[in-house]
Amino acid sequence: MFQKIEYVKRRTLLSTTLGSGIILFMGNTESPINFLHNTYHFRQDSTFLYYFGIQQSELAAVVDIDNDKVIVFGDEMSIDDIVWMGRQKTLQEKVYDSGLAEVLPLSALERYIKTAQTKGTTIHFLPPYRAENAIRVADLLGINIHSVSREASIPLIKAVVAQRSLKSEAEIVELNKAAVISADMHLLAMKIARPGMKESEIAAAIHQVALSQGGNIAYPIIFTINGQILHNHYHGNVLKDGDLVLNDSGAETELGYAGDLTRTFPAGKTFSNVQKDIYTIVLNAYHKAVGALRPCTRYLDVHKMACLELAEGLKAIGLMKGDMEEAVQRGAHALFFQCGTGHMMGLDVHDMEDLGEQYVGYSDVLLKNTEQFGLKSLRLGKELEKDYVLTVEPGIYFIPELIDRWHSESKFSEYINYDQVHEYRSFGGIRVEDDFVITADGSAMLGKHLALSIEEVEALRNYSL
Amino acid sequence: MFQKIEYVKRRTLLSTTLGSGIILFMGNTESPINFLHNTYHFRQDSTFLYYFGIQQSELAAVVDIDNDKVIVFGDEMSIDDIVWMGRQKTLQEKVYDSGLAEVLPLSALERYIKTAQTKGTTIHFLPPYRAENAIRVADLLGINIHSVSREASIPLIKAVVAQRSLKSEAEIVELNKAAVISADMHLLAMKIARPGMKESEIAAAIHQVALSQGGNIAYPIIFTINGQILHNHYHGNVLKDGDLVLNDSGAETELGYAGDLTRTFPAGKTFSNVQKDIYTIVLNAYHKAVGALRPCTRYLDVHKMACLELAEGLKAIGLMKGDMEEAVQRGAHALFFQCGTGHMMGLDVHDMEDLGEQYVGYSDVLLKNTEQFGLKSLRLGKELEKDYVLTVEPGIYFIPELIDRWHSESKFSEYINYDQVHEYRSFGGIRVEDDFVITADGSAMLGKHLALSIEEVEALRNYSL
C-alpha cells in the first residue's frame, strides 16, 4: 500500500469535488472459474484500490460527504477462515493503513444505504463491469439489474477520471517498476526464442518473470507469429526461421499498476529485407509520435502524425499512392493500421476503460469518432496534461480477410495499390510499444531502454544462452 | 475434442434418463478482471464441455427431448471480430465436430424457451455458479435472480452426476495426461527448490510447466512453507533450510481435465527426524487408504481408516492418547486433520462441486455429516464404483489458532496431550496426494510414479541441476 496520507488526500479531493451525497464504492468479489470455490487470481477493483488500497474480496465502502464519514464494510475472518486461509492482517488493520478508523460488517451496508435513501440523499456509484457487482448494486439500491449502468453517477465518473488521470509521484514510481519488469519479460523472450520452439513455451517463460516478481501479468499475453491478429491469445504455433514474432505483454505490480510493452522480432537471427522495410516504417511512426508528446497537444493529433508517417512510408514502398494527408484524413491507412496509437495507462492497462472511453480519452469539446474504421478504436484523443501516463504503439498489420473485403469493394482504391498489397498478404504484423509519462515540457519513457532499433534487436537475437 | 460419437452418446443417455422436457445448458461467458475487455483465461463450463466439447464463450444449448432436437445457440464471428481475433473454426464447424447439425443465433434462444414455456414444457437447468449466467437464466425464464439456484432441476443434477461420475476410456486417457503433466510440475519443484529462493519463483516455474503443455493449471497453486494453512495462495516467503515445503498443484489439459497432486519436501536436502516421524504417519495413512480403494467400499470408510491410521501414529509419538477408534468416531483427530481424505475429480478438480456435494459425494441413503468438524469437509462419502476418479490426500497440520482454541475449551482432552502438541505448534503441515481410478477389483494410480517415500524425496532433493 501507499502511505496513509495518499489515500486520505485522494478521498478528500473527491468529496470536495462532488460536494454532497454518498459515494458508494464496490470492491470486487472472487471470480469463479468452473465452480464457486475454484477462483481466478483475485483482482481488486482499480477504483477501490485507488481510494482504499485494500486487496481483499467482498468489501464495499462509503464516503458519506454530508456526514463527513468514511466507512469500509466487510467481515473479519472467522476461526474456520483462519484454519483454511491462515491468520492475516485483520480488516481493521488494513483499514487503519489506508487512513481510516471505521469498519462495519458487510451486513450493515444495506441499512446504511436504505437510511440515506429515505432521507433523499444522492447515492453516487460507478458502472459495474462485473455481474456480481451489478447484482449487489441492484439489490442495494432497489433498481433493476439492467438499469444499473445507466443509473451510474456521471459526476462521480468525471471526478474519478480527473483524479486517476493525473498520476502522483508514488504512482509513477510504481508504474516505472511495472515497466521495468515488463522490459525484463521482453528481454527474456528475445534471448530465448528459437525456431522450433512453441509459442506457449516462451509465453509461459514471460509469465514466470511477472509472477516471480510477486505481481502478475497486467493482461493476457499476446505472443504470436501472427502479429496481424490484433488480440491473439493463441499460443499453439511453432516458431520457424523467417517468421516475425510479436510479443505484447506487461507486468502488474503488487499494488496493481500496469506495464504494457510490445516488441516484434525475427524468429531467426535476422530480419529479412522486406521485414526491415516495414519495421523501419513502424519505427519512424513511433519516433514521430513520441517526439510530439507534450502537455496541451491533442493525442488525436499525435495519432494522426503517426498515421501519416506510416502512410508516407507505405507510399514509398509502393503500397499506397496519392495524397497521404487526404488518405489519412479519410481513413485509407486503416487497412494497415486498424487501431489507435495509444491509450491511458495506470491501475488498468487501458486505464479506467470501464468508466467510459468518452470520459477518459475525450472531452466535452472533443467527442470520440465512433464511425470511422481505425479512429473508432482510438481510445485517447484529448489534450495531454502533465502526469498523464500513456502508451505509444503504432503498427502495420496485413490482414488477408480485410484486404480481400476492401479490395472487393474497391475501397479507397485511389490511395491503395491492391496488387502490390496482395504480395504482402502473408507478411503478418509489426508493432512496437513503450510507456510514457507526460512531463512539463515533453515526455519521459517509463522503465528502462529495451532493444528497439533493428541493430539492437538483432544483437539480442544473436545472443547465446 | 473427443470423437463425435462420444458427445452424441452422452446426450442420448441424458435424454433417455430425463424422458421429457427441454434441457438448457449455459456455456460460460468471459470473466472480466478489472474492466470488461480485460478478461481472465476463458474456461468453458464443465458440463457444457462434457456434452458439447466446444471451447467458445457466449454459447447456450438446448436438448429438446420431446421434439428430438439438439441446438447450439451462438453467433459466428463478424469481420470486425476476425480483424481483432483472427479467422478461427466457424461455430458451425465446431458444432459439427460435436456431432450436431443445428446452430441458431444466440438471439433466437429467448423465443425458443418462451415458446416451450407457453406449451407448459419443463425446462431443466443446472444451478449457475457464475453471476453472468444467473442473470441470463433469470432473464430467459422470467424468474427472480435469487431464486435461480433454488429452481434448478434436481432430476437433471442427478442425471448429470450419474453420467459424469463414470469416466469413459477416452476421459481416463485425458485424466492420465493431466496427472503426468502434474507429476512433471512436482518433479521440477523438487529439483529446483533451494533455501534462499522465494516461493513465488518456484510457483511460477511450476505454472510454466502447465502452460507450456498447452493447457493451464487446474486450480491456484499452493506452494508454501506454511503447509498448515490449507488454502494458502500466498507465495511471498523465502525458503529456509529446515522448512518443509508443501506443493499442491495440478495441470488442466487442453480438453479441460484436471490433475491434483501434493508433495511435501524439505527446503534443504533432508528431512529432520521430527519431520520424518510425521511424514511417516501421513504416508502410512495414504497407503492404508489407497489399499482400501475398490468398488462397493464407502469412501467414508476409507476416510475413517486413514484417520485411524493418523490417530494411531500420533498416539505412538505421544500427541494423542486413549482409544483411537473412539477418538476418530468423535472427531478428536480433526485437530490435526481438519479436512477430508479425498474427492471426485474429472473436468473439475473437485468434480461437479457446483452441482451439490450431497449429490456428487453422498447418496439418498448416506447423507453428508454437516455438523462434525472434519467430516463436514469430506466431499466424498458414498460407495465407490468402477470408473470413478478420485484423490487420496491425508495430511497432518498443526494450526496454532486451532490448537489454542481447542486447548482453551479443553476439547477432547481425554484424547489429546495438549502439552506435547504445543511443542509442535510451529511444525507446519504435511500432505501427500495422488489421483486414482477405481477398477473392477481395486484401483490404479493415474499418471506416473512421483517420488513419495522419504528416500525417494531426499534423493531428488540431492539432485544437482
Tab-separated table of C-alpha atoms in Angstrom, chain B residues 145-459:
chain	number	residue	atom	x	y	z
B	145	ILE	CA	-32.313	-13.872	-9.851
B	146	HIS	CA	-32.109	-15.013	-6.240
B	147	SER	CA	-34.424	-17.968	-6.961
B	148	VAL	CA	-32.442	-19.356	-9.882
B	149	SER	CA	-30.371	-21.866	-7.915
B	150	ARG	CA	-33.385	-22.991	-5.915
B	151	GLU	CA	-35.351	-23.662	-9.092
B	152	ALA	CA	-32.606	-25.710	-10.755
B	153	SER	CA	-33.698	-29.202	-11.821
B	154	ILE	CA	-32.907	-31.964	-9.316
B	155	PRO	CA	-33.559	-34.722	-11.893
B	156	LEU	CA	-31.069	-33.027	-14.245
B	157	ILE	CA	-28.475	-32.643	-11.475
B	158	LYS	CA	-28.821	-36.328	-10.579
B	159	ALA	CA	-28.627	-37.471	-14.199
B	160	VAL	CA	-25.546	-35.341	-14.946
B	161	VAL	CA	-23.810	-36.507	-11.759
B	162	ALA	CA	-24.553	-40.156	-12.604
B	163	GLN	CA	-23.010	-39.740	-16.058
B	164	ARG	CA	-20.028	-37.539	-15.261
B	165	SER	CA	-19.053	-39.716	-12.280
B	166	LEU	CA	-18.278	-42.702	-14.506
B	167	LYS	CA	-15.286	-41.818	-16.650
B	168	SER	CA	-15.089	-43.257	-20.160
B	169	GLU	CA	-11.876	-44.705	-21.557
B	170	ALA	CA	-11.214	-41.516	-23.518
B	171	GLU	CA	-11.668	-39.474	-20.359
B	172	ILE	CA	-9.290	-41.692	-18.402
B	173	VAL	CA	-6.642	-41.219	-21.105
B	174	GLU	CA	-7.102	-37.473	-20.704
B	175	LEU	CA	-7.043	-37.598	-16.876
B	176	ASN	CA	-3.902	-39.681	-17.107
B	177	LYS	CA	-2.305	-36.997	-19.262
B	178	ALA	CA	-3.253	-34.364	-16.677
B	179	ALA	CA	-1.663	-36.468	-13.933
B	180	VAL	CA	1.551	-36.915	-15.941
B	181	ILE	CA	1.911	-33.164	-16.528
B	182	SER	CA	1.093	-32.573	-12.864
B	183	ALA	CA	3.831	-35.021	-11.842
B	184	ASP	CA	6.270	-33.097	-14.055
B	185	MET	CA	5.270	-29.901	-12.246
B	186	HIS	CA	6.154	-31.530	-8.921
B	187	LEU	CA	9.327	-33.130	-10.203
B	188	LEU	CA	10.626	-29.769	-11.344
B	189	ALA	CA	9.787	-28.151	-7.989
B	190	MET	CA	11.595	-30.866	-6.050
B	191	LYS	CA	14.618	-30.484	-8.330
B	192	ILE	CA	14.972	-26.704	-8.339
B	193	ALA	CA	13.788	-25.519	-4.911
B	194	ARG	CA	16.680	-24.305	-2.745
B	195	PRO	CA	16.924	-22.382	0.533
B	196	GLY	CA	17.016	-18.668	-0.267
B	197	MET	CA	14.531	-18.876	-3.135
B	198	LYS	CA	11.158	-17.203	-2.908
B	199	GLU	CA	8.043	-19.374	-3.037
B	200	SER	CA	6.801	-17.302	-5.973
B	201	GLU	CA	9.826	-18.179	-8.134
B	202	ILE	CA	9.163	-21.880	-7.850
B	203	ALA	CA	5.392	-21.488	-8.122
B	204	ALA	CA	5.964	-19.562	-11.358
B	205	ALA	CA	8.187	-22.328	-12.710
B	206	ILE	CA	5.518	-24.919	-11.870
B	207	HIS	CA	2.902	-22.775	-13.596
B	208	GLN	CA	5.136	-22.614	-16.659
B	209	VAL	CA	5.190	-26.423	-16.980
B	210	ALA	CA	1.383	-26.474	-17.153
B	211	LEU	CA	1.174	-23.582	-19.618
B	212	SER	CA	3.893	-24.921	-21.892
B	213	GLN	CA	1.906	-28.127	-22.348
B	214	GLY	CA	-0.835	-26.061	-23.965
B	215	GLY	CA	-3.164	-26.330	-21.000
B	216	ASN	CA	-3.319	-24.468	-17.734
B	217	ILE	CA	-3.261	-25.027	-14.008
B	218	ALA	CA	-6.387	-26.789	-12.771
B	219	TYR	CA	-6.580	-24.606	-9.645
B	220	PRO	CA	-4.492	-21.910	-7.938
B	221	ILE	CA	-1.106	-23.317	-6.940
B	222	ILE	CA	-0.459	-23.906	-3.242
B	223	PHE	CA	3.293	-23.690	-2.795
B	224	THR	CA	4.189	-22.764	0.734
B	225	ILE	CA	6.402	-23.219	3.734
B	226	ASN	CA	3.196	-22.900	5.766
B	227	GLY	CA	1.550	-26.149	4.766
B	228	GLN	CA	-0.698	-25.968	7.805
B	229	ILE	CA	-2.658	-23.218	6.059
B	230	LEU	CA	-4.890	-25.386	3.956
B	231	HIS	CA	-5.865	-22.988	1.177
B	232	ASN	CA	-2.771	-20.862	1.092
B	233	HIS	CA	-2.127	-18.954	-2.116
B	234	TYR	CA	0.462	-16.589	-0.669
B	235	HIS	CA	3.857	-17.033	-2.331
B	236	GLY	CA	5.881	-14.305	-0.639
B	237	ASN	CA	8.068	-16.293	1.777
B	238	VAL	CA	11.701	-17.247	1.337
B	239	LEU	CA	12.588	-20.933	1.768
B	240	LYS	CA	14.943	-21.598	4.669
B	241	ASP	CA	16.913	-24.733	5.475
B	242	GLY	CA	14.803	-26.683	7.981
B	243	ASP	CA	11.480	-25.630	6.461
B	244	LEU	CA	9.028	-28.072	4.988
B	245	VAL	CA	7.615	-27.081	1.609
B	246	LEU	CA	4.111	-28.147	0.656
B	247	ASN	CA	3.292	-28.159	-3.071
B	248	ASP	CA	-0.341	-28.794	-4.046
B	249	SER	CA	-0.665	-28.181	-7.758
B	250	GLY	CA	-2.091	-29.810	-10.837
B	251	ALA	CA	-2.463	-29.331	-14.560
B	252	GLU	CA	-5.577	-28.943	-16.647
B	253	THR	CA	-5.336	-30.442	-20.140
B	254	GLU	CA	-6.457	-28.681	-23.312
B	255	LEU	CA	-9.763	-30.601	-23.129
B	256	GLY	CA	-10.300	-29.366	-19.571
B	257	TYR	CA	-9.427	-32.413	-17.425
B	258	ALA	CA	-7.696	-31.901	-14.073
B	259	GLY	CA	-4.757	-33.362	-12.217
B	260	ASP	CA	-4.348	-32.772	-8.473
B	261	LEU	CA	-1.151	-33.827	-6.684
B	262	THR	CA	0.538	-32.879	-3.433
B	263	ARG	CA	4.029	-33.499	-2.154
B	264	THR	CA	5.770	-32.128	0.933
B	265	PHE	CA	9.549	-31.970	0.926
B	266	PRO	CA	12.376	-30.399	2.926
B	267	ALA	CA	13.591	-26.960	1.782
B	268	GLY	CA	17.080	-28.275	2.482
B	269	LYS	CA	18.399	-31.659	1.410
B	270	THR	CA	16.995	-33.854	4.143
B	271	PHE	CA	14.050	-34.205	6.499
B	272	SER	CA	14.758	-33.724	10.206
B	273	ASN	CA	13.920	-36.651	12.471
B	274	VAL	CA	10.769	-34.983	13.751
B	275	GLN	CA	9.694	-34.276	10.190
B	276	LYS	CA	10.360	-37.894	9.259
B	277	ASP	CA	8.140	-39.070	12.127
B	278	ILE	CA	5.151	-37.017	10.994
B	279	TYR	CA	5.785	-37.727	7.306
B	280	THR	CA	5.802	-41.452	8.010
B	281	ILE	CA	2.462	-41.250	9.809
B	282	VAL	CA	0.914	-39.412	6.836
B	283	LEU	CA	2.435	-41.917	4.413
B	284	ASN	CA	1.018	-44.836	6.391
B	285	ALA	CA	-2.430	-43.267	6.247
B	286	TYR	CA	-2.002	-42.744	2.491
B	287	HIS	CA	-1.123	-46.406	1.913
B	288	LYS	CA	-3.956	-47.555	4.164
B	289	ALA	CA	-6.465	-45.501	2.170
B	290	VAL	CA	-5.090	-46.491	-1.236
B	291	GLY	CA	-5.147	-50.157	-0.247
B	292	ALA	CA	-8.843	-49.871	0.614
B	293	LEU	CA	-9.989	-48.388	-2.700
B	294	ARG	CA	-12.337	-50.718	-4.579
B	295	PRO	CA	-15.903	-50.831	-5.850
B	296	CYS	CA	-18.650	-51.093	-3.207
B	297	THR	CA	-16.428	-49.709	-0.419
B	298	ARG	CA	-17.765	-46.459	1.015
B	299	TYR	CA	-15.231	-43.646	0.726
B	300	LEU	CA	-16.418	-42.592	4.183
B	301	ASP	CA	-14.879	-45.817	5.474
B	302	VAL	CA	-11.671	-45.229	3.508
B	303	HIS	CA	-11.547	-41.813	5.164
B	304	LYS	CA	-12.087	-43.319	8.607
B	305	MET	CA	-9.304	-45.863	8.042
B	306	ALA	CA	-6.959	-43.037	7.072
B	307	CYS	CA	-7.983	-41.034	10.139
B	308	LEU	CA	-7.483	-44.024	12.420
B	309	GLU	CA	-4.015	-44.620	10.979
B	310	LEU	CA	-3.154	-40.948	11.552
B	311	ALA	CA	-4.505	-41.082	15.099
B	312	GLU	CA	-2.621	-44.267	15.965
B	313	GLY	CA	0.569	-42.707	14.644
B	314	LEU	CA	0.007	-39.542	16.654
B	315	LYS	CA	-0.637	-41.668	19.730
B	316	ALA	CA	2.625	-43.546	19.167
B	317	ILE	CA	4.584	-40.293	19.368
B	318	GLY	CA	2.601	-39.060	22.352
B	319	LEU	CA	0.341	-36.411	20.834
B	320	MET	CA	-2.860	-38.391	21.286
B	321	LYS	CA	-3.942	-40.889	23.937
B	322	GLY	CA	-6.748	-43.307	24.798
B	323	ASP	CA	-8.973	-45.298	22.464
B	324	MET	CA	-8.230	-44.109	18.947
B	325	GLU	CA	-11.295	-45.764	17.349
B	326	GLU	CA	-13.456	-43.780	19.731
B	327	ALA	CA	-11.371	-40.619	19.219
B	328	VAL	CA	-11.814	-40.791	15.453
B	329	GLN	CA	-15.501	-41.595	15.781
B	330	ARG	CA	-15.955	-38.459	17.889
B	331	GLY	CA	-13.668	-36.319	15.706
B	332	ALA	CA	-10.734	-35.648	18.055
B	333	HIS	CA	-8.154	-36.389	15.302
B	334	ALA	CA	-9.560	-33.417	13.381
B	335	LEU	CA	-7.331	-31.146	15.451
B	336	PHE	CA	-4.552	-32.470	13.188
B	337	PHE	CA	-6.524	-33.440	10.072
B	338	GLN	CA	-9.257	-30.895	9.576
B	339	CYS	CA	-10.385	-31.951	6.115
B	340	GLY	CA	-11.391	-34.922	4.000
B	341	THR	CA	-9.191	-37.717	2.643
B	342	GLY	CA	-10.221	-37.018	-0.956
B	343	HIS	CA	-12.777	-36.001	-3.544
B	344	MET	CA	-14.054	-36.860	-7.005
B	345	MET	CA	-12.009	-35.472	-9.895
B	346	GLY	CA	-12.652	-35.004	-13.597
B	347	LEU	CA	-13.422	-31.904	-15.647
B	348	ASP	CA	-13.371	-30.094	-12.308
B	349	VAL	CA	-10.658	-30.649	-9.766
B	350	HIS	CA	-13.462	-31.039	-7.201
B	351	ASP	CA	-15.638	-32.732	-9.739
B	352	MET	CA	-19.120	-31.263	-10.132
B	353	GLU	CA	-18.855	-29.417	-6.821
B	354	ASP	CA	-21.232	-26.733	-8.125
B	355	LEU	CA	-23.943	-29.387	-8.593
B	356	GLY	CA	-24.043	-30.001	-4.846
B	357	GLU	CA	-21.802	-32.152	-2.647
B	358	GLN	CA	-24.752	-34.149	-1.395
B	359	TYR	CA	-25.497	-35.352	-4.935
B	360	VAL	CA	-21.896	-35.874	-6.007
B	361	GLY	CA	-20.309	-37.359	-2.907
B	362	TYR	CA	-23.221	-38.820	-0.990
B	363	SER	CA	-26.499	-40.616	-1.738
B	364	ASP	CA	-30.123	-40.945	-0.731
B	365	VAL	CA	-29.097	-43.384	1.987
B	366	LEU	CA	-25.866	-41.650	3.049
B	367	LEU	CA	-26.310	-38.006	3.967
B	368	LYS	CA	-23.335	-35.739	4.413
B	369	ASN	CA	-22.427	-35.004	8.033
B	370	THR	CA	-22.584	-31.226	8.022
B	371	GLU	CA	-22.009	-30.839	11.771
B	372	GLN	CA	-18.826	-32.609	12.850
B	373	PHE	CA	-15.629	-30.601	12.334
B	374	GLY	CA	-13.506	-32.554	9.862
B	375	LEU	CA	-16.304	-34.734	8.486
B	376	LYS	CA	-18.158	-31.683	7.243
B	377	SER	CA	-15.191	-31.103	4.903
B	378	LEU	CA	-15.298	-34.630	3.471
B	379	ARG	CA	-16.584	-34.142	-0.078
B	380	LEU	CA	-16.918	-37.849	-0.886
B	381	GLY	CA	-18.531	-40.491	1.323
B	382	LYS	CA	-20.584	-42.868	-0.794
B	383	GLU	CA	-19.847	-46.331	-2.174
B	384	LEU	CA	-17.218	-46.291	-4.873
B	385	GLU	CA	-17.943	-47.586	-8.352
B	386	LYS	CA	-15.696	-48.755	-11.158
B	387	ASP	CA	-14.553	-45.770	-13.272
B	388	TYR	CA	-14.797	-43.201	-10.511
B	389	VAL	CA	-11.706	-40.975	-10.437
B	390	LEU	CA	-10.721	-39.514	-7.093
B	391	THR	CA	-7.892	-38.245	-4.930
B	392	VAL	CA	-6.318	-39.661	-1.775
B	393	GLU	CA	-4.728	-36.896	0.275
B	394	PRO	CA	-4.248	-37.421	4.002
B	395	GLY	CA	-2.255	-34.906	5.988
B	396	ILE	CA	-1.262	-33.632	9.406
B	397	TYR	CA	-1.483	-29.917	10.105
B	398	PHE	CA	-0.502	-28.022	13.234
B	399	ILE	CA	-2.621	-24.871	13.251
B	400	PRO	CA	-1.686	-22.692	16.261
B	401	GLU	CA	-5.015	-20.816	16.342
B	402	LEU	CA	-6.976	-24.060	16.328
B	403	ILE	CA	-4.757	-25.703	18.957
B	404	ASP	CA	-5.196	-22.669	21.237
B	405	ARG	CA	-8.937	-22.585	20.681
B	406	TRP	CA	-9.417	-26.283	21.463
B	407	HIS	CA	-6.998	-26.221	24.382
B	408	SER	CA	-8.788	-23.258	25.953
B	409	GLU	CA	-12.038	-25.246	25.710
B	410	SER	CA	-10.272	-28.452	26.920
B	411	LYS	CA	-11.864	-30.006	23.870
B	412	PHE	CA	-11.262	-33.771	23.621
B	413	SER	CA	-8.648	-33.506	26.353
B	414	GLU	CA	-9.240	-37.217	27.016
B	415	TYR	CA	-7.621	-37.936	23.634
B	416	ILE	CA	-5.191	-35.079	23.154
B	417	ASN	CA	-1.958	-34.381	25.041
B	418	TYR	CA	-2.061	-30.619	24.667
B	419	ASP	CA	1.277	-30.079	26.409
B	420	GLN	CA	3.074	-32.223	23.839
B	421	VAL	CA	1.049	-30.765	20.979
B	422	HIS	CA	2.235	-27.269	21.852
B	423	GLU	CA	5.792	-28.357	21.131
B	424	TYR	CA	4.746	-28.884	17.529
B	425	ARG	CA	2.893	-25.578	17.130
B	426	SER	CA	5.431	-24.215	14.647
B	427	PHE	CA	5.878	-27.539	12.832
B	428	GLY	CA	3.714	-26.625	9.837
B	429	GLY	CA	1.862	-29.214	7.794
B	430	ILE	CA	2.385	-32.284	5.645
B	431	ARG	CA	0.162	-33.700	2.910
B	432	VAL	CA	0.724	-36.211	0.144
B	433	GLU	CA	-1.814	-36.718	-2.628
B	434	ASP	CA	-2.248	-38.859	-5.733
B	435	ASP	CA	-5.077	-39.486	-8.201
B	436	PHE	CA	-6.742	-42.859	-8.711
B	437	VAL	CA	-9.266	-44.549	-10.954
B	438	ILE	CA	-11.408	-47.271	-9.425
B	439	THR	CA	-11.021	-50.539	-11.336
B	440	ALA	CA	-13.059	-53.747	-11.276
B	441	ASP	CA	-11.137	-55.115	-8.320
B	442	GLY	CA	-9.253	-52.201	-6.790
B	443	SER	CA	-7.705	-49.027	-8.108
B	444	ALA	CA	-4.946	-47.773	-10.402
B	445	MET	CA	-2.881	-44.687	-9.854
B	446	LEU	CA	-3.131	-42.147	-12.674
B	447	GLY	CA	-0.079	-40.551	-14.276
B	448	LYS	CA	3.330	-41.819	-13.290
B	449	HIS	CA	5.107	-42.632	-10.080
B	450	LEU	CA	6.315	-39.476	-8.367
B	451	ALA	CA	8.840	-39.593	-5.525
B	452	LEU	CA	6.847	-40.385	-2.380
B	453	SER	CA	8.927	-42.238	0.203
B	454	ILE	CA	11.396	-40.333	2.375
B	455	GLU	CA	14.278	-41.942	0.477
B	456	GLU	CA	12.842	-41.038	-2.933
B	457	VAL	CA	12.152	-37.451	-1.926
B	458	GLU	CA	15.585	-36.963	-0.370
B	459	ALA	CA	17.216	-38.433	-3.488
